[in-house]
Short mmCIF file of C-alpha atoms and ligand atoms in Angstrom, two decimals:
data_model
loop_
_atom_site.label_atom_id
_atom_site.label_comp_id
_atom_site.label_asym_id
_atom_site.label_seq_id
_atom_site.Cartn_x
_atom_site.Cartn_y
_atom_site.Cartn_z
CA MET A 1 0.45 -3.62 31.72
CA ALA A 2 -0.84 -1.14 28.79
CA ASP A 3 -2.41 -2.93 25.87
CA LEU A 4 1.06 -3.57 23.77
CA THR A 5 -0.98 -3.71 20.36
CA ARG A 6 -2.47 -0.42 21.00
CA LEU A 7 0.68 1.33 21.06
CA ALA A 8 2.15 3.35 17.94
CA ALA A 9 5.33 1.83 16.77
CA ALA A 10 8.00 4.78 17.78
CA ASP A 11 5.99 4.39 21.56
CA LEU A 12 6.54 0.55 21.63
CA ALA A 13 10.37 1.11 20.39
CA ALA A 14 10.80 3.35 23.07
CA LYS A 15 9.62 0.60 25.86
CA LEU A 16 11.69 -1.78 24.10
CA ALA A 17 14.74 0.17 24.49
CA SER A 18 14.20 1.19 27.89
CA GLY A 19 14.01 -2.29 28.82
CA GLU A 20 9.85 -1.63 30.10
CA VAL A 21 8.97 -4.40 27.74
CA SER A 22 10.60 -7.53 25.98
CA SER A 23 10.00 -8.19 22.02
CA VAL A 24 8.94 -11.49 23.21
CA GLU A 25 5.95 -9.78 25.37
CA ALA A 26 5.25 -7.42 22.56
CA THR A 27 5.28 -9.79 19.91
CA GLN A 28 2.99 -12.48 22.00
CA ALA A 29 0.66 -9.58 22.09
CA HIS A 30 0.07 -9.14 18.48
CA LEU A 31 -0.16 -12.94 17.85
CA ASP A 32 -2.87 -12.90 20.70
CA ARG A 33 -4.48 -10.28 19.03
CA ILE A 34 -4.39 -12.02 15.53
CA ALA A 35 -5.77 -15.24 17.26
CA GLN A 36 -8.55 -13.38 18.64
CA VAL A 37 -9.61 -10.98 15.74
CA ASP A 38 -8.28 -12.46 12.65
CA GLY A 39 -11.06 -15.04 12.44
CA ASP A 40 -13.11 -12.28 11.37
CA VAL A 41 -10.83 -10.18 9.64
CA ASN A 42 -8.93 -12.51 7.58
CA ALA A 43 -5.74 -10.01 7.38
CA PHE A 44 -3.04 -12.79 7.60
CA LEU A 45 -2.80 -15.65 4.92
CA HIS A 46 0.08 -16.97 7.17
CA VAL A 47 0.96 -16.14 10.52
CA SER A 48 4.89 -16.90 11.44
CA ASP A 49 5.66 -20.04 13.28
CA HIS A 50 9.20 -18.08 14.00
CA ALA A 51 8.26 -14.93 15.26
CA ILE A 52 8.66 -15.85 19.00
CA ASP A 53 12.14 -17.18 18.35
CA GLN A 54 13.06 -13.87 16.57
CA ALA A 55 11.99 -11.70 19.15
CA GLN A 56 13.82 -14.07 21.65
CA ARG A 57 16.97 -13.30 19.93
CA ILE A 58 16.48 -9.59 19.69
CA ASP A 59 15.68 -9.33 23.71
CA ASP A 60 18.99 -11.71 24.13
CA ALA A 61 21.10 -9.18 22.10
CA ARG A 62 19.51 -6.01 24.02
CA ARG A 63 20.04 -7.92 27.26
CA ALA A 64 23.86 -8.62 26.20
CA GLY A 65 24.13 -4.94 25.74
CA GLU A 66 24.27 -4.59 21.94
CA GLN A 67 23.25 -1.32 20.29
CA LEU A 68 20.26 -2.28 18.38
CA PRO A 69 18.23 0.03 15.86
CA GLU A 70 15.19 1.95 16.86
CA LEU A 71 12.63 -0.66 15.75
CA ALA A 72 14.25 -3.65 16.96
CA GLY A 73 11.87 -6.06 18.44
CA VAL A 74 8.66 -4.20 16.87
CA PRO A 75 6.48 -6.75 15.12
CA LEU A 76 5.69 -6.07 11.24
CA ALA A 77 3.15 -7.66 8.91
CA VAL A 78 4.25 -8.44 5.45
CA LYS A 79 2.58 -8.16 2.37
CA ASP A 80 2.19 -11.59 0.64
CA VAL A 81 3.69 -10.20 -2.35
CA LEU A 82 6.90 -9.88 -1.12
CA VAL A 83 8.98 -13.30 -0.95
CA THR A 84 10.34 -14.36 2.37
CA THR A 85 12.59 -17.79 3.09
CA ASP A 86 10.69 -18.80 6.48
CA MET A 87 6.92 -18.16 5.38
CA PRO A 88 5.24 -19.05 2.02
CA SER A 89 4.71 -16.45 -0.71
CA THR A 90 1.49 -16.58 -2.75
CA SER A 91 0.94 -12.99 -3.74
CA GLY A 92 -2.74 -14.03 -3.21
CA SER A 93 -2.92 -16.71 -5.70
CA LYS A 94 -3.63 -20.28 -6.08
CA ILE A 95 -1.05 -20.59 -8.76
CA LEU A 96 1.71 -19.92 -5.67
CA GLU A 97 -0.05 -21.98 -2.95
CA GLY A 98 2.74 -22.80 -0.55
CA TYR A 99 5.50 -21.36 -2.71
CA MET A 100 8.56 -20.88 -0.74
CA SER A 101 11.15 -18.52 -1.89
CA PRO A 102 15.00 -19.34 -1.69
CA TYR A 103 15.69 -15.77 -0.77
CA ASP A 104 14.19 -12.65 1.24
CA ALA A 105 12.49 -9.80 -0.66
CA THR A 106 15.40 -6.79 0.23
CA VAL A 107 12.84 -4.90 2.37
CA VAL A 108 12.04 -8.05 4.21
CA ALA A 109 16.14 -8.47 4.55
CA ARG A 110 16.43 -4.99 5.63
CA ALA A 111 13.62 -5.12 8.18
CA ARG A 112 15.11 -8.26 9.60
CA ALA A 113 18.20 -6.79 9.80
CA ALA A 114 16.84 -3.53 11.68
CA GLY A 115 15.60 -6.11 14.37
CA LEU A 116 11.98 -5.97 13.07
CA VAL A 117 10.03 -9.31 13.64
CA PRO A 118 7.80 -10.69 10.96
CA LEU A 119 4.80 -11.70 12.39
CA GLY A 120 2.86 -13.10 9.27
CA LYS A 121 2.07 -12.51 5.32
CA THR A 122 -0.97 -10.49 4.59
CA ASN A 123 -3.96 -11.11 2.49
CA MET A 124 -4.00 -9.22 -0.67
CA ASP A 125 -5.99 -9.10 -4.47
CA GLU A 126 -4.31 -11.79 -6.51
CA PHE A 127 -1.12 -10.62 -8.04
CA ALA A 128 -2.09 -7.30 -6.43
CA MET A 129 -4.87 -6.52 -8.98
CA GLY A 130 -8.09 -4.90 -7.41
CA SER A 131 -8.91 -2.36 -5.04
CA SER A 132 -10.84 -4.38 -2.48
CA THR A 133 -8.92 -7.30 -1.80
CA GLU A 134 -11.84 -9.84 -2.95
CA HIS A 135 -9.81 -11.03 -5.86
CA SER A 136 -7.55 -12.96 -3.55
CA ALA A 137 -7.80 -16.66 -3.87
CA TYR A 138 -8.01 -17.20 -0.23
CA GLY A 139 -10.97 -15.21 0.74
CA PRO A 140 -11.71 -11.42 1.10
CA THR A 141 -10.22 -9.43 4.18
CA ARG A 142 -13.04 -7.64 5.84
CA ASN A 143 -12.81 -3.68 7.18
CA PRO A 144 -12.20 -3.42 10.99
CA TRP A 145 -14.71 -0.69 10.89
CA ASP A 146 -17.39 -2.62 9.46
CA LEU A 147 -16.89 -6.41 9.08
CA ASP A 148 -19.36 -6.16 5.79
CA ARG A 149 -17.34 -3.72 4.11
CA ILE A 150 -14.07 -4.02 2.17
CA PRO A 151 -10.54 -2.79 3.35
CA GLY A 152 -9.32 -1.50 0.23
CA GLY A 153 -7.08 -3.27 -2.36
CA SER A 154 -5.00 -4.93 -3.14
CA GLY A 155 -3.22 -4.53 0.38
CA GLY A 156 -6.33 -5.00 2.18
CA GLY A 157 -4.83 -7.28 4.39
CA SER A 158 -1.75 -4.83 5.46
CA ALA A 159 -4.21 -2.17 6.07
CA ALA A 160 -6.56 -4.00 7.93
CA ALA A 161 -4.09 -5.56 10.05
CA VAL A 162 -2.95 -2.16 11.29
CA ALA A 163 -6.32 -0.99 11.73
CA ALA A 164 -7.28 -3.89 13.81
CA PHE A 165 -4.03 -3.78 15.98
CA GLU A 166 -2.86 -7.06 14.74
CA ALA A 167 0.35 -5.31 13.85
CA PRO A 168 1.95 -1.81 14.43
CA LEU A 169 3.51 -1.63 10.97
CA ALA A 170 3.15 -3.38 7.77
CA LEU A 171 4.95 -3.49 4.30
CA GLY A 172 2.72 -2.54 1.27
CA SER A 173 2.82 -2.35 -2.43
CA ASP A 174 1.57 0.57 -4.92
CA THR A 175 1.04 0.08 -8.39
CA GLY A 176 -1.75 2.00 -8.80
CA GLY A 177 -2.92 2.91 -5.40
CA SER A 178 -2.73 -0.33 -3.39
CA ILE A 179 -1.03 1.21 -0.44
CA ARG A 180 -2.86 4.55 -0.31
CA GLN A 181 -6.44 3.28 -1.23
CA PRO A 182 -6.39 0.93 1.64
CA ALA A 183 -5.38 3.46 3.99
CA HIS A 184 -8.09 5.71 2.87
CA VAL A 185 -10.65 2.94 3.69
CA THR A 186 -9.18 1.86 7.11
CA GLY A 187 -8.31 4.92 8.81
CA THR A 188 -4.61 4.40 8.47
CA VAL A 189 -1.61 6.16 6.78
CA GLY A 190 0.23 4.74 3.74
CA ILE A 191 3.25 6.16 1.44
CA LYS A 192 4.00 5.23 -1.70
CA PRO A 193 7.45 6.47 -2.34
CA THR A 194 9.06 7.49 -5.59
CA TYR A 195 9.61 5.40 -7.83
CA GLY A 196 12.96 3.40 -7.46
CA ALA A 197 13.29 5.02 -3.74
CA VAL A 198 12.60 1.78 -2.13
CA SER A 199 13.90 -1.66 -3.82
CA ARG A 200 11.63 -3.92 -5.53
CA TYR A 201 14.28 -7.03 -5.50
CA GLY A 202 11.80 -9.91 -4.13
CA ALA A 203 8.63 -8.03 -4.88
CA ILE A 204 6.55 -10.28 -7.26
CA ALA A 205 5.87 -8.08 -10.27
CA LEU A 206 2.80 -6.61 -11.29
CA ALA A 207 3.66 -4.06 -13.56
CA SER A 208 7.15 -2.99 -13.32
CA SER A 209 7.35 0.52 -14.53
CA LEU A 210 4.69 1.37 -11.84
CA ASP A 211 5.36 -0.87 -8.74
CA GLN A 212 6.61 0.53 -5.61
CA ILE A 213 7.08 -1.05 -2.15
CA GLY A 214 6.11 1.32 0.91
CA PRO A 215 5.16 1.38 4.41
CA VAL A 216 1.86 1.10 6.10
CA SER A 217 1.06 2.58 9.64
CA ARG A 218 -1.22 4.25 12.25
CA SER A 219 0.99 7.44 12.01
CA VAL A 220 3.18 9.55 9.85
CA LEU A 221 5.96 9.20 12.00
CA ASP A 222 5.87 5.38 12.35
CA ALA A 223 5.73 5.25 8.49
CA GLY A 224 8.92 7.20 8.53
CA LEU A 225 10.71 5.00 10.81
CA LEU A 226 9.94 2.21 8.67
CA HIS A 227 10.67 4.29 5.20
CA ASP A 228 14.10 4.65 6.96
CA VAL A 229 14.85 1.03 7.32
CA ILE A 230 13.89 -0.53 4.00
CA GLY A 231 14.41 2.55 1.82
CA GLY A 232 17.74 3.37 -0.40
CA HIS A 233 19.70 2.15 -3.16
CA ASP A 234 19.93 -1.64 -3.80
CA PRO A 235 22.01 -2.99 -6.37
CA HIS A 236 19.63 -5.95 -7.01
CA ASP A 237 17.18 -3.86 -8.48
CA ALA A 238 18.17 -2.22 -11.86
CA THR A 239 15.63 0.57 -11.28
CA SER A 240 16.92 1.41 -7.65
CA LEU A 241 17.72 5.36 -7.43
CA GLU A 242 21.36 6.15 -6.56
CA GLY A 243 22.08 8.67 -4.03
CA ALA A 244 21.39 9.20 -0.40
CA TRP A 245 17.77 10.12 1.34
CA PRO A 246 17.03 12.06 4.38
CA SER A 247 15.71 10.60 7.24
CA PHE A 248 11.99 10.74 6.83
CA ALA A 249 11.57 9.65 10.66
CA ALA A 250 13.19 13.05 11.09
CA ALA A 251 11.14 14.87 8.52
CA ALA A 252 7.88 13.56 10.36
CA ARG A 253 9.02 14.86 13.79
CA GLU A 254 9.96 18.04 12.44
CA GLY A 255 6.60 18.37 10.59
CA ALA A 256 4.70 17.71 13.65
CA THR A 257 5.62 21.26 14.78
CA GLY A 258 3.51 22.54 12.29
CA GLU A 259 5.94 25.27 10.90
CA VAL A 260 5.94 23.63 7.46
CA LEU A 261 2.45 24.90 7.05
CA THR A 262 3.71 28.62 7.01
CA GLY A 263 3.72 29.74 3.08
CA LEU A 264 3.14 25.95 1.82
CA LYS A 265 1.46 26.09 -1.22
CA VAL A 266 -0.83 23.22 -1.60
CA GLY A 267 -2.13 22.55 -5.27
CA VAL A 268 -6.21 21.38 -5.70
CA VAL A 269 -6.82 20.18 -9.25
CA LYS A 270 -9.52 22.01 -10.60
CA GLU A 271 -10.55 18.91 -12.90
CA LEU A 272 -10.68 16.68 -9.70
CA PRO A 273 -13.92 17.92 -8.11
CA ASP A 274 -16.31 17.21 -10.76
CA SER A 275 -15.12 13.81 -10.82
CA GLY A 276 -17.81 12.14 -8.60
CA PHE A 277 -16.52 12.23 -5.05
CA GLN A 278 -18.92 11.01 -2.45
CA PRO A 279 -20.18 13.96 -0.76
CA GLY A 280 -19.05 13.18 2.81
CA VAL A 281 -15.42 12.46 1.06
CA ALA A 282 -15.44 15.87 -0.40
CA ASP A 283 -16.71 17.32 3.24
CA SER A 284 -13.94 15.95 4.88
CA PHE A 285 -11.13 17.20 2.01
CA ARG A 286 -12.54 20.39 2.32
CA ALA A 287 -12.35 20.60 5.86
CA SER A 288 -8.79 19.55 5.88
CA ILE A 289 -8.00 22.18 3.30
CA ALA A 290 -9.45 24.92 5.35
CA MET A 291 -7.42 23.62 8.30
CA LEU A 292 -4.37 23.90 6.18
CA GLU A 293 -5.30 27.51 5.10
CA LYS A 294 -5.90 28.58 8.58
CA ALA A 295 -2.51 26.98 9.61
CA GLY A 296 -0.64 29.22 7.35
CA ALA A 297 -1.01 27.39 4.07
CA GLU A 298 -1.79 28.92 0.54
CA ILE A 299 -4.39 27.03 -1.46
CA VAL A 300 -3.68 27.09 -5.22
CA GLU A 301 -5.93 26.14 -7.70
CA ILE A 302 -4.31 23.95 -10.56
CA SER A 303 -4.78 22.30 -13.79
CA ALA A 304 -4.27 18.95 -14.68
CA PRO A 305 -5.98 18.30 -18.18
CA HIS A 306 -4.65 14.72 -18.48
CA PHE A 307 -5.66 13.37 -15.20
CA GLU A 308 -9.00 12.33 -16.51
CA TYR A 309 -7.21 9.99 -18.98
CA ALA A 310 -5.05 7.96 -16.30
CA ILE A 311 -7.25 5.16 -15.48
CA ALA A 312 -7.64 4.52 -19.29
CA ALA A 313 -3.85 4.74 -19.75
CA TYR A 314 -3.01 2.49 -16.66
CA TYR A 315 -5.81 -0.18 -17.73
CA LEU A 316 -3.53 -0.35 -20.95
CA ILE A 317 0.00 -0.28 -19.63
CA LEU A 318 -0.75 -2.52 -16.54
CA PRO A 319 -2.08 -5.33 -18.21
CA ALA A 320 0.30 -4.97 -20.81
CA GLU A 321 3.23 -5.42 -18.40
CA ALA A 322 1.49 -7.88 -16.37
CA SER A 323 0.71 -10.06 -18.83
CA SER A 324 4.28 -10.19 -19.49
CA ASN A 325 5.21 -10.32 -15.95
CA LEU A 326 2.95 -13.48 -15.35
CA ALA A 327 4.13 -15.54 -18.33
CA LYS A 328 6.60 -17.02 -15.57
CA PHE A 329 4.06 -18.85 -14.32
CA ASP A 330 4.10 -21.78 -16.85
CA SER A 331 3.66 -24.97 -14.45
CA VAL A 332 7.77 -25.67 -14.89
CA ARG A 333 9.49 -22.71 -12.84
CA PHE A 334 7.46 -21.93 -9.94
CA GLY A 335 4.13 -23.36 -7.90
CA MET A 336 1.18 -25.28 -9.10
CA ARG A 337 1.31 -27.96 -11.95
CA VAL A 338 -1.67 -29.80 -13.10
CA ASP A 339 -0.87 -32.80 -15.02
CA VAL A 340 -2.67 -33.61 -18.23
CA PRO A 341 -2.09 -37.52 -19.08
CA GLY A 342 -0.82 -37.94 -22.49
CA GLY A 343 -0.84 -34.03 -23.06
CA THR A 344 2.04 -31.87 -24.59
CA VAL A 345 3.72 -29.11 -22.17
CA GLU A 346 1.41 -26.71 -23.66
CA ASP A 347 -1.49 -28.35 -22.59
CA VAL A 348 -0.16 -28.70 -19.04
CA MET A 349 0.89 -25.03 -19.10
CA ALA A 350 -2.65 -24.39 -20.26
CA ALA A 351 -4.62 -26.45 -17.80
CA THR A 352 -2.10 -25.08 -15.01
CA ARG A 353 -2.91 -21.32 -15.89
CA ASP A 354 -6.66 -21.86 -16.36
CA ALA A 355 -6.74 -23.76 -12.65
CA GLY A 356 -4.05 -21.37 -11.04
CA PHE A 357 -5.21 -18.06 -12.19
CA GLY A 358 -8.62 -16.09 -10.98
CA PRO A 359 -11.09 -14.17 -13.36
CA GLU A 360 -9.63 -10.84 -12.77
CA VAL A 361 -6.08 -11.99 -13.71
CA LYS A 362 -7.16 -14.01 -16.91
CA ARG A 363 -9.27 -10.79 -17.65
CA ARG A 364 -6.05 -8.82 -17.58
CA ILE A 365 -3.64 -11.26 -19.37
CA ILE A 366 -6.18 -11.14 -22.43
CA LEU A 367 -6.39 -7.42 -22.06
CA GLY A 368 -2.82 -7.18 -22.05
CA THR A 369 -1.51 -9.61 -24.55
CA TYR A 370 -4.18 -7.93 -26.93
CA ALA A 371 -2.97 -4.33 -26.17
CA LEU A 372 0.46 -5.75 -27.38
CA SER A 373 -0.47 -7.61 -30.22
CA ALA A 374 0.91 -6.73 -33.63
CA GLY A 375 -1.46 -4.48 -35.31
CA TYR A 376 -2.75 -3.24 -32.44
CA TYR A 377 0.20 -2.18 -30.15
CA ASP A 378 0.46 1.58 -31.60
CA ALA A 379 -3.49 2.01 -31.04
CA TYR A 380 -3.50 0.89 -27.52
CA TYR A 381 -0.11 0.87 -25.97
CA GLY A 382 1.75 3.24 -27.63
CA SER A 383 -1.56 5.96 -27.42
CA ALA A 384 -1.08 4.97 -23.55
CA GLN A 385 2.35 5.70 -23.29
CA LYS A 386 1.75 9.02 -24.84
CA VAL A 387 -1.00 9.77 -22.25
CA ARG A 388 1.61 8.94 -19.55
CA THR A 389 3.87 11.66 -20.86
CA LEU A 390 1.14 14.04 -20.75
CA ILE A 391 0.58 13.40 -17.57
CA GLN A 392 3.78 13.65 -16.25
CA ARG A 393 3.85 16.80 -17.93
CA ASP A 394 0.65 18.06 -16.13
CA PHE A 395 2.81 17.20 -12.90
CA ALA A 396 5.77 19.11 -14.01
CA ASN A 397 3.57 22.35 -14.58
CA ALA A 398 1.92 21.87 -11.49
CA PHE A 399 4.72 21.40 -9.33
CA ALA A 400 6.31 24.76 -11.08
CA ASP A 401 3.72 26.46 -9.04
CA VAL A 402 2.98 24.40 -5.88
CA ASP A 403 4.68 22.56 -3.33
CA VAL A 404 2.23 19.71 -2.79
CA ILE A 405 -0.89 18.86 -4.49
CA ALA A 406 -3.84 17.47 -2.23
CA SER A 407 -7.01 15.70 -2.93
CA PRO A 408 -8.85 12.86 -1.19
CA SER A 409 -7.12 9.76 -1.52
CA ALA A 410 -10.49 7.82 -3.30
CA PRO A 411 -13.79 8.52 -4.47
CA THR A 412 -15.65 6.98 -1.80
CA THR A 413 -15.71 5.52 1.51
CA ALA A 414 -15.40 1.58 2.12
CA PHE A 415 -18.08 -0.04 0.10
CA ARG A 416 -19.99 -3.02 0.91
CA LEU A 417 -18.57 -6.94 -0.02
CA GLY A 418 -19.75 -7.53 -3.39
CA GLU A 419 -20.84 -4.43 -4.18
CA LYS A 420 -18.51 -3.82 -7.14
CA LEU A 421 -16.96 -7.43 -7.64
CA ASP A 422 -19.14 -8.15 -11.09
CA ASP A 423 -18.30 -4.88 -12.24
CA PRO A 424 -14.58 -4.39 -13.12
CA LEU A 425 -15.19 -0.75 -14.60
CA ALA A 426 -16.65 0.49 -11.16
CA MET A 427 -13.71 -1.18 -9.22
CA TYR A 428 -11.16 0.44 -11.54
CA ALA A 429 -12.85 3.76 -10.71
CA ASN A 430 -11.55 3.83 -7.41
CA ASP A 431 -7.99 4.57 -8.04
CA LEU A 432 -8.88 7.57 -9.92
CA ALA A 433 -7.00 9.90 -7.08
CA THR A 434 -3.83 7.40 -6.77
CA ILE A 435 -3.18 6.47 -10.34
CA PRO A 436 -1.57 9.56 -11.86
CA ALA A 437 1.17 9.63 -9.22
CA ASN A 438 2.33 5.79 -10.30
CA LEU A 439 2.31 7.00 -13.87
CA ALA A 440 4.67 9.72 -13.48
CA GLY A 441 6.83 7.93 -10.59
CA VAL A 442 6.12 10.74 -7.77
CA PRO A 443 5.42 9.87 -4.24
CA GLY A 444 2.13 9.97 -2.59
CA ILE A 445 0.92 9.83 0.92
CA SER A 446 -2.55 8.96 2.41
CA ILE A 447 -3.32 10.05 6.06
CA PRO A 448 -6.68 10.07 8.02
CA SER A 449 -8.79 13.39 7.52
CA GLY A 450 -11.81 12.49 9.28
CA LEU A 451 -15.23 10.49 9.20
CA ALA A 452 -17.30 11.02 6.18
CA SER A 453 -20.52 12.95 7.02
CA ASP A 454 -22.71 11.04 5.34
CA ASP A 455 -21.77 7.48 6.39
CA GLY A 456 -19.29 7.76 9.18
CA LEU A 457 -16.68 5.87 7.63
CA PRO A 458 -13.07 6.80 7.52
CA VAL A 459 -11.60 9.29 4.81
CA GLY A 460 -7.78 9.75 3.55
CA ILE A 461 -6.42 12.87 2.17
CA GLN A 462 -3.38 12.33 -0.27
CA PHE A 463 -0.56 14.52 -0.63
CA LEU A 464 2.03 14.07 -4.01
CA ALA A 465 5.29 16.21 -4.36
CA PRO A 466 7.73 15.85 -6.96
CA ALA A 467 9.91 12.69 -7.28
CA ARG A 468 12.82 12.35 -4.70
CA GLU A 469 10.58 14.81 -2.48
CA ASP A 470 9.27 12.17 -0.20
CA ALA A 471 10.33 13.94 2.95
CA ARG A 472 8.38 16.92 2.28
CA LEU A 473 5.16 14.58 2.34
CA TYR A 474 6.36 13.46 5.77
CA ARG A 475 6.46 17.14 6.94
CA VAL A 476 3.22 17.93 5.44
CA GLY A 477 1.41 14.65 6.48
CA ALA A 478 2.48 14.84 9.93
CA ALA A 479 1.90 18.56 10.11
CA LEU A 480 -2.12 18.10 9.11
CA GLU A 481 -1.96 14.86 11.48
CA ALA A 482 -0.99 17.08 14.51
CA LEU A 483 -4.00 19.43 13.69
CA LEU A 484 -6.56 16.71 13.05
CA GLU A 485 -5.69 14.79 16.10
CA ASP A 486 -5.57 18.22 18.28
CA ASP A 487 -9.04 18.44 16.95
CA TRP A 488 -10.30 14.78 17.52
CA GLY A 489 -8.58 14.40 20.82
CA GLY A 490 -6.55 11.45 19.59
CA PRO A 491 -5.81 9.34 16.53
CA LEU A 492 -9.06 8.68 14.66
CA LEU A 493 -8.74 4.69 15.05
CA ASP A 494 -9.57 4.89 18.75
CA ARG A 495 -13.06 5.62 17.26
CA ALA A 496 -13.10 2.51 15.54
CA PRO A 497 -16.38 0.79 16.32
CA ALA A 498 -15.43 -2.99 15.73
CA LEU A 499 -12.31 -2.52 17.37
CA THR A 500 -13.62 -1.61 20.63
CA GLY A 501 -15.06 -5.04 22.04
CA GLY A 502 -12.33 -6.96 19.62
CA THR A 503 -14.98 -8.85 17.59
CA ARG A 504 -18.32 -7.96 16.47
N1 LIG B 1 -6.51 -1.25 -7.91
C1 LIG B 1 -5.49 -0.86 -8.50
C2 LIG B 1 -5.41 -2.05 -9.51
O1 LIG B 1 -6.32 -2.98 -9.54
C3 LIG B 1 -4.02 -0.73 -8.12
C4 LIG B 1 -3.28 -2.12 -7.73
C5 LIG B 1 -2.15 -1.86 -7.20
O2 LIG B 1 -1.71 -0.67 -6.87
N2 LIG B 1 -1.45 -3.03 -6.97
O3 LIG B 1 -4.63 -2.43 -10.23
#
């Protein structure tokens, strides 16, 4: 039998539907792959003990003639920021080690209801703070393209699991780029939906005005199939958007014909090329833009003068919201408690938070509480919110002239483990291209655009669209993906060296 772990989710789903393979076989193949490579990759914090039973139930239902959803029986990796009843949920932190949730996150519940089989929980920077997964309390994840390099962050585990063929699909969260930047450095596809398009109920909050859950996959169509399952209104999430959404899988299938590119107006931010993109990243981006133009798209230079302040504004707004969200880890309600004999409640709380939080989390709590404190609020938090408004206006002006905005998804390819760990500002700079979308609530997609001419590592191209126009990203992403894969003679991941032999 062909290696089931190499199949796209859509193709695996077709084989499951026709009865050619069973979900137990597909799930076992992925569990075997995890056993084979995850000692090196460390994409998973927890592998499910229930996956085979759950797959068996799907197979039984299918054999009994039940009409099942398209992805029924397909395995799924779940970022550990999402709570689950049958596996621990730690958000990459010691403070939640072993924590069992009494309920499933809405996206997990919807995935289960659609017959997807959760394989396990994926590694991440602690509380989703980071761009390399090195801030995980459980050790870093390694990039399957080169095990000495980072898989991006904070969702490096989900991206690496998909890139290393340990799972065909994964769920991620994107507060400032944590779905798109890992996609960029691992040669995978990642989508940050419109703010409010996908429920955040049961997602352990980082910054509530920025967080969004989305799909991680090896193709645009696969991402669309998963988005169709997890998206849509959820009464449990107060920020969830009302109204119906089109099928994103249908949008991807339509996009693959390429017709969408004729007359498509693609905006390129004129201020961005000066912002220090690695030459190989800039080359790959230019080649993709030339390809779009050749296929009939019109490339339009646009101005977004406030994007350069996005990182500064984000790193005030995010810590402010995070410091408030993380106040609930108080040694009483969730997770770890460090006893202080004879100590007060405050002593126990302080000792617990000291032992339970890692250095990046502490740094952001300090920054956030400072920015929110009386006397500094207007100067820091208030100013950052004003910048946020200016960035939203930059988007509104740009989208008056263009259909999508394109850029490289991140400034560099995967850097070496440890390279930026002691330099928070260098780490924050990775989010240069992704953060504006979170500040404005607009959707973004990252798809592989090729290998960098200077170091041979994967590069991603990002497209942004106006709020609620997520389907446009699937159409455009699938159109470019089809052109690029024609050029490469197959998916980019077929060229990943560390994967061909399983482990190095
Ligand atoms: N790298 C960004 C940060 O550290 C983004 C994180 C995210 O999207 N969760 O905050």
